[in-house]
Coordinates of C-alpha atoms in Angstrom, one line a residue:
X4 CA 182.0 141.6 121.0
X5 CA 184.1 141.7 117.8
X6 CA 187.5 140.2 117.5
X7 CA 190.7 142.0 116.7
X8 CA 191.9 141.3 113.2
X9 CA 194.4 138.5 113.0
X10 CA 197.2 137.8 110.6
X11 CA 196.9 135.2 107.8
X12 CA 197.9 131.6 108.4
X13 CA 201.1 131.8 106.3
X14 CA 204.3 131.2 108.3
X15 CA 207.4 131.9 106.2
X16 CA 210.5 130.0 106.9
X17 CA 213.3 131.6 109.0
X18 CA 215.6 133.8 107.1
X19 CA 219.1 132.4 106.7
X20 CA 222.4 133.6 105.2
X21 CA 222.3 133.5 101.4
X22 CA 225.0 131.2 100.0
X23 CA 226.5 131.2 96.5
X24 CA 224.8 129.6 93.6
X25 CA 224.9 125.8 93.5
X26 CA 226.1 123.9 90.4
X27 CA 223.3 123.3 87.9
X28 CA 223.5 119.5 88.2
X29 CA 223.1 119.6 91.9
X30 CA 220.1 121.9 91.7
X31 CA 218.5 119.5 89.2
X32 CA 219.3 116.5 91.3
X33 CA 217.9 118.2 94.4
X34 CA 214.7 119.1 92.5
X35 CA 214.3 115.5 91.3
X36 CA 214.6 114.2 94.9
X37 CA 212.2 116.8 96.2
X38 CA 209.7 115.9 93.4
X39 CA 209.9 112.2 94.4
X40 CA 209.5 113.0 98.1
X41 CA 206.6 115.3 97.4
X42 CA 205.0 112.6 95.3
X43 CA 205.5 110.1 98.0
X44 CA 203.8 112.3 100.6
X45 CA 200.9 112.9 98.3
X46 CA 200.6 109.2 97.6
X47 CA 200.8 108.4 101.3
X48 CA 198.1 111.0 102.1
X49 CA 195.9 109.3 99.6
X50 CA 196.7 105.7 100.5
X51 CA 198.2 105.0 97.0
X52 CA 201.5 103.5 97.9
X53 CA 202.0 99.8 97.1
X54 CA 202.7 97.3 99.9
X55 CA 206.4 97.1 100.6
X56 CA 206.3 93.5 101.9
X57 CA 204.7 90.4 100.6
X58 CA 200.9 90.7 100.8
X59 CA 199.2 88.0 98.9
X60 CA 195.6 87.4 99.5
X61 CA 192.9 89.7 100.8
X62 CA 193.3 93.3 102.2
X63 CA 191.2 95.1 104.8
X64 CA 190.8 98.8 104.3
X65 CA 190.5 100.9 107.4
X66 CA 189.7 104.7 107.3
X67 CA 190.9 106.8 110.2
X68 CA 190.2 110.4 111.0
X69 CA 192.8 112.0 113.2
X70 CA 193.3 115.5 114.7
X71 CA 195.8 117.5 112.6
X72 CA 198.5 117.6 115.3
X73 CA 198.6 113.8 115.7
X74 CA 197.7 112.8 112.2
X75 CA 201.4 112.8 110.9
X76 CA 202.4 110.3 113.6
X77 CA 199.4 108.1 113.0
X78 CA 200.1 108.2 109.2
X79 CA 203.7 107.2 109.8
X80 CA 202.6 104.1 111.7
X81 CA 200.0 103.3 109.0
X82 CA 202.8 103.6 106.4
X83 CA 205.0 101.2 108.4
X84 CA 202.1 98.7 108.7
X85 CA 201.8 98.8 104.9
X86 CA 205.5 98.5 104.3
X87 CA 205.8 95.6 106.7
X88 CA 202.6 93.9 105.4
X89 CA 201.0 93.9 108.9
X90 CA 198.0 91.7 109.1
X91 CA 194.8 91.1 111.1
X92 CA 193.3 87.6 110.8
X93 CA 195.6 86.9 107.9
X94 CA 194.4 90.0 105.9
X95 CA 196.8 92.8 105.2
X96 CA 196.0 96.2 106.6
X97 CA 195.4 99.1 104.2
X98 CA 195.0 102.1 106.5
X99 CA 194.2 105.5 105.2
X100 CA 194.6 108.4 107.6
X101 CA 192.8 111.7 107.0
X102 CA 193.6 114.9 109.0
X103 CA 190.3 116.3 110.3
X104 CA 189.6 119.1 112.8
X105 CA 188.0 117.5 115.8
X106 CA 185.2 120.0 116.2
X107 CA 184.2 119.4 112.5
X108 CA 184.0 115.6 113.0
X109 CA 182.1 116.1 116.3
X110 CA 179.6 118.3 114.6
X111 CA 179.1 115.6 111.9
X112 CA 178.9 112.8 114.3
X113 CA 176.5 114.7 116.6
X114 CA 173.8 114.4 113.9
X115 CA 171.7 111.3 113.5
X116 CA 171.3 109.4 111.4
X117 CA 174.8 109.5 109.8
X118 CA 176.8 107.2 107.6
X119 CA 180.3 107.3 109.1
X120 CA 183.0 107.9 106.6
X121 CA 185.6 106.6 109.1
X122 CA 185.8 103.5 111.3
X123 CA 188.3 105.1 113.7
X124 CA 188.4 108.6 115.0
X125 CA 191.4 110.1 117.0
X126 CA 190.4 113.5 118.2
X127 CA 192.7 115.5 120.4
X128 CA 190.5 115.3 123.5
X129 CA 187.8 113.0 125.0
X130 CA 185.6 116.1 125.4
X131 CA 184.6 115.8 121.7
X132 CA 183.6 112.1 122.2
X133 CA 181.6 113.1 125.3
X134 CA 179.9 115.9 123.3
X135 CA 178.7 113.5 120.6
X136 CA 177.4 111.2 123.3
X137 CA 175.5 114.0 125.0
X138 CA 173.9 114.9 121.7
X139 CA 173.0 111.2 121.2
X140 CA 174.8 111.2 117.9
X141 CA 176.7 108.5 116.2
X142 CA 177.6 105.7 118.6
X143 CA 181.2 105.9 119.7
X144 CA 183.4 103.7 121.9
X145 CA 186.8 104.7 123.3
X146 CA 189.2 101.8 123.1
X147 CA 192.2 103.5 124.7
X148 CA 194.4 106.6 125.0
X149 CA 197.2 106.9 122.5
X150 CA 199.1 109.9 123.9
X151 CA 198.7 113.0 126.1
X152 CA 200.0 116.6 126.1
X153 CA 199.5 119.1 128.9
X154 CA 198.3 122.6 128.3
X155 CA 200.6 125.5 129.2
X156 CA 201.3 129.1 128.3
X157 CA 203.9 129.6 125.6
X158 CA 205.7 132.9 125.4
X159 CA 208.4 134.4 123.2
X160 CA 211.7 134.8 125.2
X161 CA 211.2 138.5 126.0
X162 CA 207.7 138.0 127.3
X163 CA 208.7 134.9 129.2
X164 CA 211.5 136.9 130.9
X165 CA 209.1 139.6 131.9
X166 CA 206.9 137.0 133.5
X167 CA 209.8 135.7 135.5
X168 CA 210.3 132.4 133.6
X169 CA 211.4 129.9 134.5
X170 CA 211.7 130.6 138.3
X171 CA 208.3 132.1 138.9
X172 CA 205.2 129.9 139.1
X173 CA 201.6 131.0 138.6
X174 CA 198.2 129.7 139.3
X175 CA 195.7 129.7 136.3
X176 CA 194.1 132.9 137.6
X177 CA 197.4 134.6 138.3
X178 CA 198.8 133.7 134.9
X179 CA 195.8 134.9 132.9
X180 CA 195.7 138.1 135.0
X181 CA 199.4 138.7 134.4
X182 CA 199.0 138.3 130.6
X183 CA 195.8 140.3 130.1
X184 CA 196.2 143.2 132.5
X185 CA 198.2 145.5 130.3
X186 CA 199.0 146.5 126.7
X187 CA 202.6 145.3 126.7
X188 CA 201.8 141.6 126.2
X189 CA 199.1 140.1 124.1
X190 CA 197.7 136.7 125.0
X191 CA 196.1 134.6 122.3
X192 CA 193.9 131.5 122.4
X193 CA 192.1 129.3 120.0
X194 CA 188.3 129.6 120.0
X195 CA 186.9 127.3 122.8
X196 CA 184.0 126.4 120.6
X197 CA 186.4 124.9 118.0
X198 CA 189.5 124.0 120.1
X199 CA 189.9 121.5 123.0
X200 CA 192.9 123.5 124.1
X201 CA 190.9 126.7 124.3
X202 CA 187.9 125.1 126.1
X203 CA 190.0 123.1 128.6
X204 CA 192.0 126.2 129.4
X205 CA 188.8 128.1 130.1
X206 CA 187.7 125.2 132.3
X207 CA 190.8 125.4 134.4
X208 CA 190.4 129.2 134.7
X209 CA 186.8 128.6 135.8
X210 CA 187.8 126.0 138.4
X211 CA 190.6 128.2 139.8
X212 CA 188.1 131.1 140.2
X213 CA 185.6 128.8 141.9
X214 CA 188.3 127.7 144.3
X215 CA 189.5 131.2 145.0
X216 CA 186.0 132.7 145.3
X217 CA 183.4 130.7 147.3
X218 CA 180.5 132.8 145.9
X219 CA 179.6 131.0 142.7
X220 CA 178.1 134.0 141.1
X221 CA 181.2 136.1 141.7
X222 CA 183.4 133.3 140.4
X223 CA 181.3 133.0 137.3
X224 CA 181.5 136.8 136.8
X225 CA 185.3 136.6 137.0
X226 CA 185.4 133.8 134.5
X227 CA 183.1 135.7 132.1
X228 CA 185.4 138.7 132.4
X229 CA 188.4 136.7 131.5
X230 CA 186.6 135.1 128.6
X231 CA 185.8 138.5 127.3
X232 CA 189.5 139.4 127.4
X233 CA 190.5 136.2 125.8
X234 CA 187.9 136.6 123.0
X235 CA 189.6 139.8 121.9
X236 CA 192.6 137.8 120.7
X237 CA 190.9 134.5 119.9
X238 CA 191.7 132.7 116.6
X239 CA 189.4 130.3 114.8
X240 CA 191.7 127.3 115.2
X241 CA 194.8 126.1 116.9
X242 CA 196.8 126.4 113.7
X243 CA 195.6 130.0 113.2
X244 CA 196.4 130.8 116.8
X245 CA 200.0 129.6 116.2
X246 CA 200.2 131.9 113.2
X247 CA 199.6 135.0 115.4
X248 CA 203.0 134.6 117.0
X249 CA 205.9 136.8 115.8
X250 CA 207.4 135.5 112.6
X251 CA 210.9 136.5 113.6
X252 CA 212.9 138.3 116.3
X253 CA 212.7 141.8 114.6
X254 CA 211.5 144.7 116.6
X255 CA 208.8 145.3 113.9
X256 CA 207.4 141.8 114.5
X257 CA 207.7 141.9 118.3
X258 CA 205.8 145.2 118.5
X259 CA 203.2 144.4 115.8
X260 CA 199.8 144.9 117.6
X261 CA 198.4 142.1 115.5
X262 CA 200.9 139.6 117.0
X263 CA 200.6 137.7 120.2
X264 CA 203.6 137.3 122.5
X265 CA 202.0 134.5 124.4
X266 CA 199.5 131.7 123.7
X267 CA 197.6 129.1 125.6
X268 CA 198.6 125.9 123.8
X269 CA 199.6 122.3 124.3
X270 CA 203.1 121.2 125.0
X271 CA 203.1 119.3 121.8
X272 CA 202.2 122.5 119.8
X273 CA 205.1 124.3 121.4
X274 CA 207.4 121.3 120.6
X275 CA 206.3 121.5 116.9
X276 CA 206.8 125.2 116.8
X277 CA 210.3 125.0 118.4
X278 CA 211.4 122.3 116.0
X279 CA 210.0 123.9 113.0
X280 CA 210.5 127.2 111.3
X281 CA 207.8 129.3 112.9
X282 CA 209.7 132.2 114.5
X283 CA 211.4 132.7 117.9
X284 CA 211.3 129.6 120.1
X285 CA 208.8 129.6 122.9
X286 CA 209.3 129.2 126.6
X287 CA 206.6 127.3 128.5
X288 CA 205.0 128.3 131.8
X289 CA 203.0 125.4 133.4
X290 CA 200.2 126.7 135.7
X291 CA 200.0 125.4 139.3
X292 CA 196.8 124.0 140.7
X293 CA 196.2 121.1 138.3
X294 CA 197.0 121.0 134.7
X295 CA 194.6 120.4 131.8
X296 CA 195.7 118.0 129.1
X297 CA 194.8 116.6 125.7
X298 CA 194.3 112.9 125.8
X299 CA 193.9 111.6 122.1
X300 CA 191.3 108.8 122.6
X301 CA 191.4 106.0 120.0
X302 CA 187.7 105.9 119.2
X303 CA 185.7 103.2 117.4
X304 CA 182.9 104.6 115.3
X305 CA 179.5 103.0 115.2
X306 CA 181.0 99.6 115.9
X307 CA 177.6 97.8 115.4
X308 CA 177.6 98.8 111.8
X309 CA 181.3 97.9 111.1
X310 CA 182.0 94.6 109.6
X311 CA 184.0 92.1 111.6
X312 CA 187.1 92.4 109.4
X313 CA 187.3 96.1 109.9
X314 CA 186.6 95.8 113.6
X315 CA 189.6 93.4 114.0
X316 CA 191.7 95.7 111.7
X317 CA 190.9 98.6 114.0
X318 CA 191.9 96.6 117.1
X319 CA 195.1 95.5 115.3
X320 CA 196.0 99.1 114.4
X321 CA 195.5 100.2 118.0
X322 CA 198.0 97.5 119.0
X323 CA 200.5 98.8 116.4
X324 CA 200.1 102.3 117.8
X325 CA 200.6 101.1 121.4
X326 CA 203.8 99.1 120.6
X327 CA 207.2 100.6 121.1
X328 CA 207.7 101.6 117.5
X329 CA 204.3 103.3 117.4
X330 CA 205.0 105.2 120.7
X331 CA 208.4 106.3 119.4
X332 CA 206.7 107.8 116.4
X333 CA 204.5 109.8 118.8
X334 CA 207.5 110.9 121.0
X335 CA 209.3 112.1 117.9
X336 CA 206.5 114.6 117.3
X337 CA 206.4 115.8 120.9
X338 CA 203.6 113.8 122.5
X339 CA 203.8 112.3 125.9
X340 CA 202.8 108.7 126.7
X341 CA 199.2 107.9 127.6
X342 CA 200.2 107.9 131.3
X343 CA 201.1 111.6 131.0
X344 CA 204.6 111.0 132.3
X345 CA 206.9 113.9 131.3
X346 CA 209.6 113.1 128.8
X347 CA 212.6 115.3 129.6
X348 CA 213.7 115.6 126.0
X349 CA 210.2 116.6 124.9
X350 CA 209.7 119.0 127.7
X351 CA 213.0 120.8 127.1
X352 CA 212.5 121.0 123.4
X353 CA 209.0 122.4 123.9
X354 CA 210.4 125.1 126.2
X355 CA 209.8 123.7 129.7
X356 CA 212.5 124.2 132.4
X357 CA 212.6 123.5 136.1
X358 CA 211.2 124.7 138.5
X359 CA 208.1 124.9 136.3
X360 CA 205.7 122.2 137.4
X361 CA 205.7 120.3 134.1
X362 CA 205.5 116.9 136.0
X363 CA 202.4 117.9 137.9
X364 CA 199.4 115.5 137.9
X365 CA 196.4 116.5 135.7
X366 CA 193.3 117.9 137.4
X367 CA 190.0 116.1 137.2
X368 CA 188.6 116.7 133.7
X369 CA 185.5 119.0 133.7
X370 CA 182.2 117.2 133.4
X371 CA 180.0 117.5 130.3
X372 CA 177.6 119.7 132.3
X373 CA 180.5 122.1 133.2
X374 CA 181.7 122.2 129.7
X375 CA 178.2 123.0 128.4
X376 CA 177.9 125.9 130.8
X377 CA 181.3 127.2 129.7
X378 CA 180.3 126.9 126.1
X379 CA 177.2 129.0 126.8
X380 CA 179.3 131.6 128.6
X381 CA 181.7 131.7 125.7
X382 CA 178.9 131.9 123.1
X383 CA 177.4 134.9 124.9
X384 CA 180.8 136.5 125.4
X385 CA 181.6 136.2 121.7
X386 CA 178.2 137.2 120.3
X387 CA 176.8 139.4 123.1
X388 CA 173.2 138.9 124.1
X389 CA 169.9 140.3 122.9
X390 CA 167.3 139.4 125.6
X391 CA 163.7 140.4 126.0
X392 CA 162.7 139.9 129.6
X393 CA 159.0 139.4 130.4
X394 CA 157.9 139.5 134.1
X395 CA 154.6 138.3 135.6
X396 CA 152.9 141.2 137.3
X397 CA 149.7 139.4 138.4
X398 CA 148.3 139.7 141.9
X399 CA 149.9 136.5 143.1
X400 CA 153.4 138.1 142.7
X401 CA 152.5 139.9 146.0
X402 CA 152.6 136.6 147.9
X403 CA 155.2 136.8 150.7
X404 CA 158.1 134.3 150.4
X405 CA 158.8 132.3 153.6
X406 CA 162.1 133.1 155.2
X407 CA 162.5 136.5 153.6
X408 CA 161.1 138.8 156.3
X409 CA 157.7 139.3 154.6
X410 CA 159.2 140.3 151.2
X411 CA 157.0 139.3 148.2
X412 CA 157.9 137.3 145.2
X413 CA 158.0 140.5 143.2
X414 CA 160.3 142.2 145.7
X415 CA 162.8 139.4 145.5
X416 CA 162.4 139.0 141.7
X417 CA 163.2 142.7 141.1
X418 CA 166.3 142.6 143.3
X419 CA 167.5 139.4 141.6
X420 CA 166.9 140.8 138.1
X421 CA 168.9 144.0 139.0
X422 CA 171.7 141.7 140.2
X423 CA 171.6 139.8 136.9
X424 CA 171.8 143.1 135.0
X425 CA 175.3 143.7 136.4
X426 CA 176.5 140.6 134.6
X427 CA 175.9 142.1 131.1
X428 CA 178.2 144.3 129.1
X429 CA 177.4 147.7 127.5
X430 CA 177.1 145.9 124.1
X431 CA 174.4 143.5 125.3
X432 CA 170.8 144.4 124.4
X433 CA 168.1 143.9 127.1
X434 CA 164.4 145.0 127.3
X435 CA 161.6 144.6 129.8
X436 CA 157.9 143.7 129.5
X437 CA 155.4 143.1 132.2
X438 CA 152.1 141.2 132.0
X439 CA 148.7 140.6 133.7
X440 CA 145.2 140.3 132.3
X441 CA 143.8 143.5 130.6
X442 CA 146.9 145.4 131.6
X443 CA 146.9 147.7 128.6
X444 CA 143.3 147.9 127.4
X445 CA 142.5 144.5 126.0
X446 CA 146.1 143.5 125.9
X447 CA 147.7 141.5 128.7
X448 CA 151.2 143.0 128.3
X449 CA 153.0 146.3 128.3
X450 CA 156.5 147.1 127.2
X451 CA 158.3 149.1 129.9
X452 CA 161.7 149.4 128.3
X453 CA 162.7 148.5 124.7
X454 CA 165.3 145.9 123.9
X455 CA 168.3 148.1 123.2
X456 CA 172.0 148.3 123.8
X457 CA 172.8 148.8 127.5
X458 CA 175.6 151.3 126.7
X459 CA 173.3 153.4 124.4
X460 CA 172.5 156.9 125.7
X461 CA 169.2 158.8 125.8
X462 CA 168.9 162.5 125.1
X463 CA 169.5 163.4 128.7
X464 CA 172.8 161.5 128.7
X465 CA 171.7 158.6 130.8
X466 CA 172.3 155.1 129.6
X467 CA 169.8 152.4 128.6
X468 CA 171.2 150.4 131.5
X469 CA 170.0 153.2 133.9
X470 CA 166.6 153.4 132.2
X471 CA 166.2 149.6 132.4
X472 CA 167.2 149.6 136.1
X473 CA 164.5 152.1 136.8
X474 CA 162.0 150.0 134.8
X475 CA 162.9 146.9 136.9
X476 CA 162.5 149.1 140.0
X477 CA 159.0 150.1 138.9
X478 CA 157.6 146.6 138.7
X479 CA 154.7 146.0 141.1
X480 CA 151.9 143.4 141.2
X481 CA 148.5 144.4 139.7
X482 CA 145.9 143.9 142.5
X483 CA 143.2 142.8 140.0
X484 CA 145.5 141.3 137.5
X485 CA 145.5 137.6 136.6
X486 CA 148.1 135.7 134.6
X487 CA 147.7 136.5 130.9
X488 CA 150.5 134.1 130.0
X489 CA 149.7 132.8 126.5
X490 CA 148.8 136.0 124.7
X491 CA 151.9 137.6 126.2
X492 CA 154.1 134.8 125.2
X493 CA 152.9 134.9 121.6
X494 CA 153.3 138.7 121.3
X495 CA 156.7 138.8 123.0
X496 CA 158.0 135.9 120.8
X497 CA 156.7 137.5 117.6
X498 CA 158.5 140.8 118.6
X499 CA 161.7 138.9 119.4
X500 CA 161.6 137.1 116.1
X501 CA 160.9 140.2 114.1
X502 CA 163.7 142.2 115.7
X503 CA 166.2 139.3 115.6
X504 CA 169.8 140.6 115.7
X505 CA 172.3 138.6 113.7
X506 CA 175.7 138.0 115.4
X507 CA 174.1 138.1 118.8
X508 CA 172.6 135.5 121.2
X509 CA 168.9 136.1 121.0
X510 CA 166.5 134.8 123.6
X511 CA 163.1 135.5 125.3
X512 CA 163.0 135.1 129.1
X513 CA 159.6 134.8 130.8
X514 CA 159.1 134.8 134.6
X515 CA 155.8 133.6 135.9
X516 CA 154.3 132.2 139.1
X517 CA 151.0 131.0 137.9
X518 CA 148.9 129.4 135.1
X519 CA 147.2 131.1 132.2
X520 CA 144.0 132.8 133.4
X521 CA 142.9 134.6 130.3
X522 CA 139.9 132.6 129.0
X523 CA 139.4 134.9 126.1
X524 CA 142.9 134.6 124.7
X525 CA 144.7 132.0 122.6
X526 CA 144.7 128.4 123.8
X527 CA 147.7 126.3 124.6
X528 CA 147.5 124.0 121.5
X529 CA 147.1 126.9 119.2
X530 CA 150.0 128.8 120.9
X531 CA 152.3 125.8 120.6
X532 CA 151.4 125.5 116.9
X533 CA 152.2 129.2 116.3
X534 CA 155.6 128.9 118.1
X535 CA 156.4 125.9 115.9
X536 CA 155.8 128.0 112.8
X537 CA 157.7 131.0 114.2
X538 CA 160.8 129.1 115.2
X539 CA 163.7 129.0 112.8
X540 CA 166.8 126.9 113.7
X541 CA 169.0 129.2 111.5
X542 CA 167.9 132.2 113.5
X543 CA 167.2 130.7 116.9
X544 CA 165.3 132.6 119.7
X545 CA 165.1 130.1 122.6
X546 CA 162.3 130.7 125.0
X547 CA 163.5 130.4 128.6
X548 CA 160.8 130.0 131.2
X549 CA 161.4 130.6 134.9
X550 CA 158.6 129.0 137.0
X551 CA 158.4 130.8 140.3
X552 CA 156.7 129.1 143.2
X553 CA 154.6 125.9 143.4
X554 CA 151.6 127.2 141.5
X555 CA 153.5 127.8 138.2
X556 CA 152.3 125.6 135.4
X557 CA 155.5 123.8 134.4
X558 CA 153.8 121.3 132.2
X559 CA 152.4 124.1 130.0
X560 CA 155.7 125.9 130.1
X561 CA 157.5 122.7 128.9
X562 CA 155.3 122.6 125.9
X563 CA 155.9 126.2 125.1
X564 CA 159.6 126.1 125.2
X565 CA 160.0 122.9 123.2
X566 CA 159.5 124.3 119.7
X567 CA 162.0 127.1 120.3
X568 CA 164.9 125.0 121.7
X569 CA 164.5 126.6 125.1
X570 CA 164.1 125.3 128.6
X571 CA 162.0 125.5 131.8
X572 CA 163.4 126.1 135.2
X573 CA 161.6 126.0 138.5
X574 CA 162.7 128.6 141.0
X575 CA 161.6 127.9 144.5
X576 CA 163.4 131.0 145.9
X577 CA 162.9 134.2 143.8
X578 CA 166.1 135.7 145.3
X579 CA 168.0 133.1 143.2
X580 CA 166.4 134.2 139.9
X581 CA 169.6 135.8 138.7
X582 CA 171.6 132.6 139.2
X583 CA 169.0 130.4 137.5
X584 CA 168.5 132.9 134.7
X585 CA 172.2 133.2 133.9
X586 CA 172.8 129.4 134.0
X587 CA 169.7 128.9 131.7
X588 CA 171.0 131.5 129.2
X589 CA 174.5 129.9 129.2
X590 CA 172.9 126.5 128.6
X591 CA 170.9 127.8 125.7
X592 CA 174.0 129.6 124.4
X593 CA 175.8 126.3 124.2
X594 CA 173.1 124.9 122.0
X595 CA 173.2 127.6 119.4
X596 CA 174.5 126.6 115.9
X597 CA 178.3 126.5 115.7

């Protein structure tokens, strides 16, 4: 699904009344001051300022990477440490702070081996640290939380009034529904694959849907539908999302279809907007039912490789950031304390007003597994899917499933696959093969429906979705057919690779209930070798294997999926294929290159 075009990142200053010309001397003096200030900022950014206090002896250099929103405050404390000649073990601290997007650092740290450029990392959320840990990347250790900022919905005054601000409160689901159900108000968000704010917002929406709808499949479908709507107005970063707000209060800006009248953003981002020169001030609506928040962990990078002097310097800098002066620097930029306690001045400046629940306790943060599933959902939402589905039609698929009134594995598989089909959009591409030994002459496989766009239409006016549903319905076990798994896997994977669609999530899904029974076909070792050569990390086609019943050869399937970056899932009840399949696709989607 493509994105709507978004405005550029430039944000001109507010227009003001033009005053008379200033005296030439004053203009020159002002220019000189600005030049000196600008030079100081550049020097500070590059760690070039001399120590203000007495700093005889040795100096310890510490390199810190910080999320762009908190970097100015961290840099201010680093500057004070230099000016005051702060020391660790008698050595002066020379701290250089670089502003780095958290997702970029996480991508770099997720790779092993890596030579860390920084000894300390301060991302905007612990989820990035957890992601690096899940990927078994660069060793990280969180030493403390520096600040917090809850996530809310910021709206320009007219939009906020239309939502009943500040008197009306909303749950996460109610708030997103109210801001995405019509054309009068556009809701923006930063890309959850690049923004903790976007991903944590999506996690709270998912949790609210799960609470409201006990049926997990229905809840996931609601979350996916919301994700599709959010994706239409998604920006690549938090900064670019802020740039989509109206630049001034003019009717032209307010009605510009490329502008967003509301954003999912942090309280600190709203504070920075309202104290800056970025257009009309925002009002904040804080969702009920548990807030999400950014938590800015002070993270030590590959501590085993850091020399003792730098380790002590890192601990000393954490102390400076935690002391009253350091915390005041954070408050001045709109951050809350590590405890999350609301600061009335910060809240009011950011646009919060009672009775909005800005003092509510945060919800339990999502687990790494939940975030991975959401990333898979988002990936598929953004890219759409191109899936080739291959179903075992051997005689064993006629086996009755206990507890299902005599219905066979194939009966339940067909019903479940049809249920899964309803989860895909008209832009997704899905096809169907079936397989059993010598099904089509000497071949063990037969394409029943090509992998095409579900919304595409045939000559008779019917959609590909209709044709595919009919093909699923036609599936039946072959009475004399055995499991021709290996030849089918190779042929289907070669076809999926040769028809790879850029910009989409490509995958091959194979359902089987047995072991390979074709003695005349390719062997397991040779097939694994072929798949290794066919796989391309830059154009990934993960093989997702669903093993139905106890006879399925999961050990062989594990070997088949490994070269492709796919996964194997045992399905004891074929009626649950749709749930397992969708979860597997989302998990694979979360592992695609970012």
